[in-house]
Tab-separated table of C-alpha atoms in Angstrom:
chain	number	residue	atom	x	y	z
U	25	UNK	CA	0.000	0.000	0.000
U	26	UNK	CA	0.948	3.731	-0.317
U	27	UNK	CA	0.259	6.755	1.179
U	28	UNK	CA	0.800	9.572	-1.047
U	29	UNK	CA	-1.658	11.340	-2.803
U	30	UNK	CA	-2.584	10.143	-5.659
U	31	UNK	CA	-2.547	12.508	-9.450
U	32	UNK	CA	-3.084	9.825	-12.078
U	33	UNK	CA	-4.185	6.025	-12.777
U	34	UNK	CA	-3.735	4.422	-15.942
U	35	UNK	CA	-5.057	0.461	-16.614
U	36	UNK	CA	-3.238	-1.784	-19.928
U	37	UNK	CA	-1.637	-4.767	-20.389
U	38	UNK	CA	-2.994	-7.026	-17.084
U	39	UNK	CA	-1.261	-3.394	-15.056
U	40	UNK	CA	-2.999	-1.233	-13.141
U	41	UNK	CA	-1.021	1.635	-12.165
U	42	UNK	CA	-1.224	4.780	-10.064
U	43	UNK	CA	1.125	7.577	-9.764
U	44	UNK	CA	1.083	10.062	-7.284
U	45	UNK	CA	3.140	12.975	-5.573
U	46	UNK	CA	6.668	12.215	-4.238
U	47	UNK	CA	7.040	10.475	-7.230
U	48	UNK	CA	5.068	7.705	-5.995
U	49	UNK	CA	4.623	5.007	-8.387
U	50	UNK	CA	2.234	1.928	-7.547
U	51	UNK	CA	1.269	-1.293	-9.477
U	52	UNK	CA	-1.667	-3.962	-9.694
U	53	UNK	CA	-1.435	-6.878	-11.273
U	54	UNK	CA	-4.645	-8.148	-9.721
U	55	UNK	CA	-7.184	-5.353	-10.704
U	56	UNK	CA	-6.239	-3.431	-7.193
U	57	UNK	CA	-6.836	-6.378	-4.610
U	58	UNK	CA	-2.772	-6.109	-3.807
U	59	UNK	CA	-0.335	-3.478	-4.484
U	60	UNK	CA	3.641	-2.995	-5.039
U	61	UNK	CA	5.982	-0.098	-4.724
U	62	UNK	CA	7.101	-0.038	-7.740
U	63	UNK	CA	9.297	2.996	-7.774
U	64	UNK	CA	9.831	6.389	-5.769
U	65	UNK	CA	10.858	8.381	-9.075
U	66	UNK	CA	13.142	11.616	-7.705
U	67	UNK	CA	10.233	13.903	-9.200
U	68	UNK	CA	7.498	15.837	-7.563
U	69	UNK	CA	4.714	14.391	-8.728
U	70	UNK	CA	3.818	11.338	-11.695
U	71	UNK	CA	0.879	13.388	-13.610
U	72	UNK	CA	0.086	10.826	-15.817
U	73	UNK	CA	1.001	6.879	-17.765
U	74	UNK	CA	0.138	5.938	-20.750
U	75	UNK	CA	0.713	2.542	-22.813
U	76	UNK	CA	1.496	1.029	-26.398
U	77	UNK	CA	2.852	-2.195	-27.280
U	78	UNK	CA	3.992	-3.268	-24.350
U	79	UNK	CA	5.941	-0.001	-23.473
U	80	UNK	CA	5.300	2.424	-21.263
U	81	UNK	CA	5.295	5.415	-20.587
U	82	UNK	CA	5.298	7.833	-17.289
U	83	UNK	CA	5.394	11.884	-17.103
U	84	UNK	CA	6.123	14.461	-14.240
U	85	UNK	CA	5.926	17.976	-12.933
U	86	UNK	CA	9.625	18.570	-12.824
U	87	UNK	CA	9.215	17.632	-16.913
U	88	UNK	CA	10.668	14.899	-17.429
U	89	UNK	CA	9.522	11.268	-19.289
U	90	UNK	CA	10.258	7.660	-18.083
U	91	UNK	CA	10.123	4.586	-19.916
U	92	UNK	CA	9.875	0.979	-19.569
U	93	UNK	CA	9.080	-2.483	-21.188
U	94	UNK	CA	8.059	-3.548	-17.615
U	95	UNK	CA	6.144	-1.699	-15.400
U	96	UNK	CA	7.045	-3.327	-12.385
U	97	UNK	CA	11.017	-3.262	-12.816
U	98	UNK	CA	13.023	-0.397	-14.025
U	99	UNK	CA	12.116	2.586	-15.263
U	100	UNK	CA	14.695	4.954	-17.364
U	101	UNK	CA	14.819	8.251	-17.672
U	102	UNK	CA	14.010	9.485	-21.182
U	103	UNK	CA	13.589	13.059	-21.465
U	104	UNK	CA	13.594	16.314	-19.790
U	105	UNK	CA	12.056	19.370	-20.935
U	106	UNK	CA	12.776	22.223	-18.189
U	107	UNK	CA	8.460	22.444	-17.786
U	108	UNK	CA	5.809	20.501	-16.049
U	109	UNK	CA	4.500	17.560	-18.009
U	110	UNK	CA	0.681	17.094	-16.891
U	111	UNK	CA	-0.705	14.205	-18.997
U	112	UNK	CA	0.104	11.656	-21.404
U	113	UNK	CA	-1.785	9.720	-23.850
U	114	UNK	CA	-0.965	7.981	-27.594
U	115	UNK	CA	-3.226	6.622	-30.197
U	116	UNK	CA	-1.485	3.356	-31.072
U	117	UNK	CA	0.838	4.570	-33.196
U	118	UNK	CA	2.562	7.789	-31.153
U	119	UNK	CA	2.902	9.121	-27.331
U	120	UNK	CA	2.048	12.645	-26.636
U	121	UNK	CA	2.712	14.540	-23.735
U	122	UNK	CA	1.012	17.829	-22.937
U	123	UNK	CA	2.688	20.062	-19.864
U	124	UNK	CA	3.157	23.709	-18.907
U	125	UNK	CA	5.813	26.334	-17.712
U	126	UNK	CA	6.217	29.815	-19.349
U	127	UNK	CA	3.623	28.415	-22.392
U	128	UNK	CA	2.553	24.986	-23.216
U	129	UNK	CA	4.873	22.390	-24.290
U	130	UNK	CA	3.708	19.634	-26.349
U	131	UNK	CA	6.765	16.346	-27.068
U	132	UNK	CA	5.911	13.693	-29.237
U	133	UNK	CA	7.226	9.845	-29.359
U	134	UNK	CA	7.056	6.874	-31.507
U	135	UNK	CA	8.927	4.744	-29.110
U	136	UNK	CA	8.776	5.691	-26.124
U	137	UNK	CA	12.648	6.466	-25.360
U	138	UNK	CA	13.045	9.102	-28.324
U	139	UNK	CA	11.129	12.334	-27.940
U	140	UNK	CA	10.783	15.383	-29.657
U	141	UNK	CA	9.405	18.651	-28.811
U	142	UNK	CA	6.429	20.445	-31.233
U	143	UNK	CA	7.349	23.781	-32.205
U	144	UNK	CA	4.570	26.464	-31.265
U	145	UNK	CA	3.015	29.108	-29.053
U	146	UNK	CA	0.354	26.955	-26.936
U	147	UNK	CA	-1.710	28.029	-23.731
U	148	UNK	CA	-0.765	25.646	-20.829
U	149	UNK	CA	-1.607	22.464	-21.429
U	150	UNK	CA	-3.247	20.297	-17.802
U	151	UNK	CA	-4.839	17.356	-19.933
U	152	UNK	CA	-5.366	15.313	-23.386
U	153	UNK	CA	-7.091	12.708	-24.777
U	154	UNK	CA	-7.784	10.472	-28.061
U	155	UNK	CA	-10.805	9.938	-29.580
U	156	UNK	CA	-9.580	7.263	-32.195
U	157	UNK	CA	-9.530	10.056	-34.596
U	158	UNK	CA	-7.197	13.544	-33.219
U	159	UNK	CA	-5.525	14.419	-29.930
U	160	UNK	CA	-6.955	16.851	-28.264
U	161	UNK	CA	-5.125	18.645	-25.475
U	162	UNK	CA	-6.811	21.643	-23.243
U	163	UNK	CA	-5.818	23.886	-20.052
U	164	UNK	CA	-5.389	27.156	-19.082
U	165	UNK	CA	-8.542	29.495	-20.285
U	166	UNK	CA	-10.209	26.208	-21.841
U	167	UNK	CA	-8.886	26.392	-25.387
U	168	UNK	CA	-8.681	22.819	-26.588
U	169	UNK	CA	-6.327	21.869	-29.520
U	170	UNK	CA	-6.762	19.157	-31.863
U	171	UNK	CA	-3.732	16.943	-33.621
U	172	UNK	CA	-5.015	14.180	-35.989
U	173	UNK	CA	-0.392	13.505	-35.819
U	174	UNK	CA	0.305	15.303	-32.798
U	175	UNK	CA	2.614	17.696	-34.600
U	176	UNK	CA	0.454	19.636	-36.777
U	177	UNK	CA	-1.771	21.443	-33.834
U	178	UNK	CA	-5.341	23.985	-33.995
U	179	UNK	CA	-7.488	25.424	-31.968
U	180	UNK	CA	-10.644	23.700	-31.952
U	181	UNK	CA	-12.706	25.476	-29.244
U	182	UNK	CA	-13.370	27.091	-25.756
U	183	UNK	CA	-14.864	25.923	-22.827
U	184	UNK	CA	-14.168	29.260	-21.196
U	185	UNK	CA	-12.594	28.105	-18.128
U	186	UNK	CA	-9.706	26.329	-17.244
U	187	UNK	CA	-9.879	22.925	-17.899
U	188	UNK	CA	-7.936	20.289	-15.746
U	189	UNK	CA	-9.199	16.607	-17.337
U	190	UNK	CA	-10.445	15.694	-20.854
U	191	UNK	CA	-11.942	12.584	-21.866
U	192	UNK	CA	-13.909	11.082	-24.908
U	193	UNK	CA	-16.733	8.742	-24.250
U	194	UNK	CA	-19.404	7.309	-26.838
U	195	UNK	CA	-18.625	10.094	-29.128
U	196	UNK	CA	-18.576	13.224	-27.038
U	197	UNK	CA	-15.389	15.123	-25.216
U	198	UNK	CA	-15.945	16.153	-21.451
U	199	UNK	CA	-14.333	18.344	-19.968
U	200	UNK	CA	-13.583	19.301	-16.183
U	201	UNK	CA	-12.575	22.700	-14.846
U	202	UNK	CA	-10.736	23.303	-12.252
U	203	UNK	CA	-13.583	25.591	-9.712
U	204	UNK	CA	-15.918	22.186	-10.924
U	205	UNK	CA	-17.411	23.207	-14.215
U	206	UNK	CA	-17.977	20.578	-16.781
U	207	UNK	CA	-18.623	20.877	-20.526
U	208	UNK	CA	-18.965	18.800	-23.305
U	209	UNK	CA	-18.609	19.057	-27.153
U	210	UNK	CA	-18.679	16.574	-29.968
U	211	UNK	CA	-16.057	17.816	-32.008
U	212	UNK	CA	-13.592	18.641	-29.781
């Protein structure tokens, strides 16, 4: 068991896994009857996981990216961007992180281990999702952005508050702020 505050779970592969602050890092294998310490990354907080292939994939606030082929041995230390990563997500094919720090930073990965960072002007980014179609990433003042790569990036739309989750569920987008508004939108 653990008791640090949890920030993210993230279920794939026979893994259920929760990160939290203190760079706690936690692991199921048994849909949550038992849990392991996996690792205590040197971070302030694991924001958010995220899964393909068999690798995965874990993001901080102190911006950096970890990597593994086994979520309950070692993780590496992939990347580090100088900003606060807040979410993670891919769409089979690529992982995309979303984070914040002076502007928005959106990084980009095939693999996992090799990342590179989108060139733009972007709000701060707190979440982002897939909808089998486009990324869509959203924060600060509500402006979601939509990716059908995630490196070509638009604006899309405005909740008009700032949003802190996204998800997309039986064809709509919901979004949560962060004084507990919710909106949704079908196109992102």
């Amino acid at each position: 068991s653990s008791t640090a505050r949890m920030r993210c779970i993230y279920q794939a592969d026979g893994y259920l896994l929760v990160g939290g602050v203190s760079g706690a890092l936690v692991v199921s294998k048994d849909n949550g009857k038992t849990w392991a310490t996996v690792s205590k990354f040197a971070s302030n907080a694991i924001t958010g996981i995220s899964s393909k292939n068999g690798t995965f994939v874990a993001v901080d606030g102190d911006g950096k990216i970890y990597s593994t082929n086994d979520p309950e041995g070692t993780w590496n230390l992939v990347f580090e961007s100088g900003k606060i990563f807040n979410a993670v997500t891919t769409d089979g094919s690529v992982f995309v992180a979303v984070g914040e720090g002076s502007g928005g930073i959106i990084c980009k990965s095939s693999n996992g281990a090799e990342w590179e960072t989108i060139n733009g002007t972007f709000p701060n980014f707190y979440a982002i999702c897939h909808d089998g179609k486009s990324f869509v990433a959203i924060g600060a003042g509500g402006t979601a952005w939509k990716s059908e790569d995630g490196t070509t990036w638009r604006v899309a739309g405005s909740t008009g508050f700032d949003c802190r989750g996204i998800s997309f569920n039986s064809g709509k987008y919901i979004a949560g702020g962060a004084s507990g508004q919710i909106a949704y939108s079908y196109n992102g």
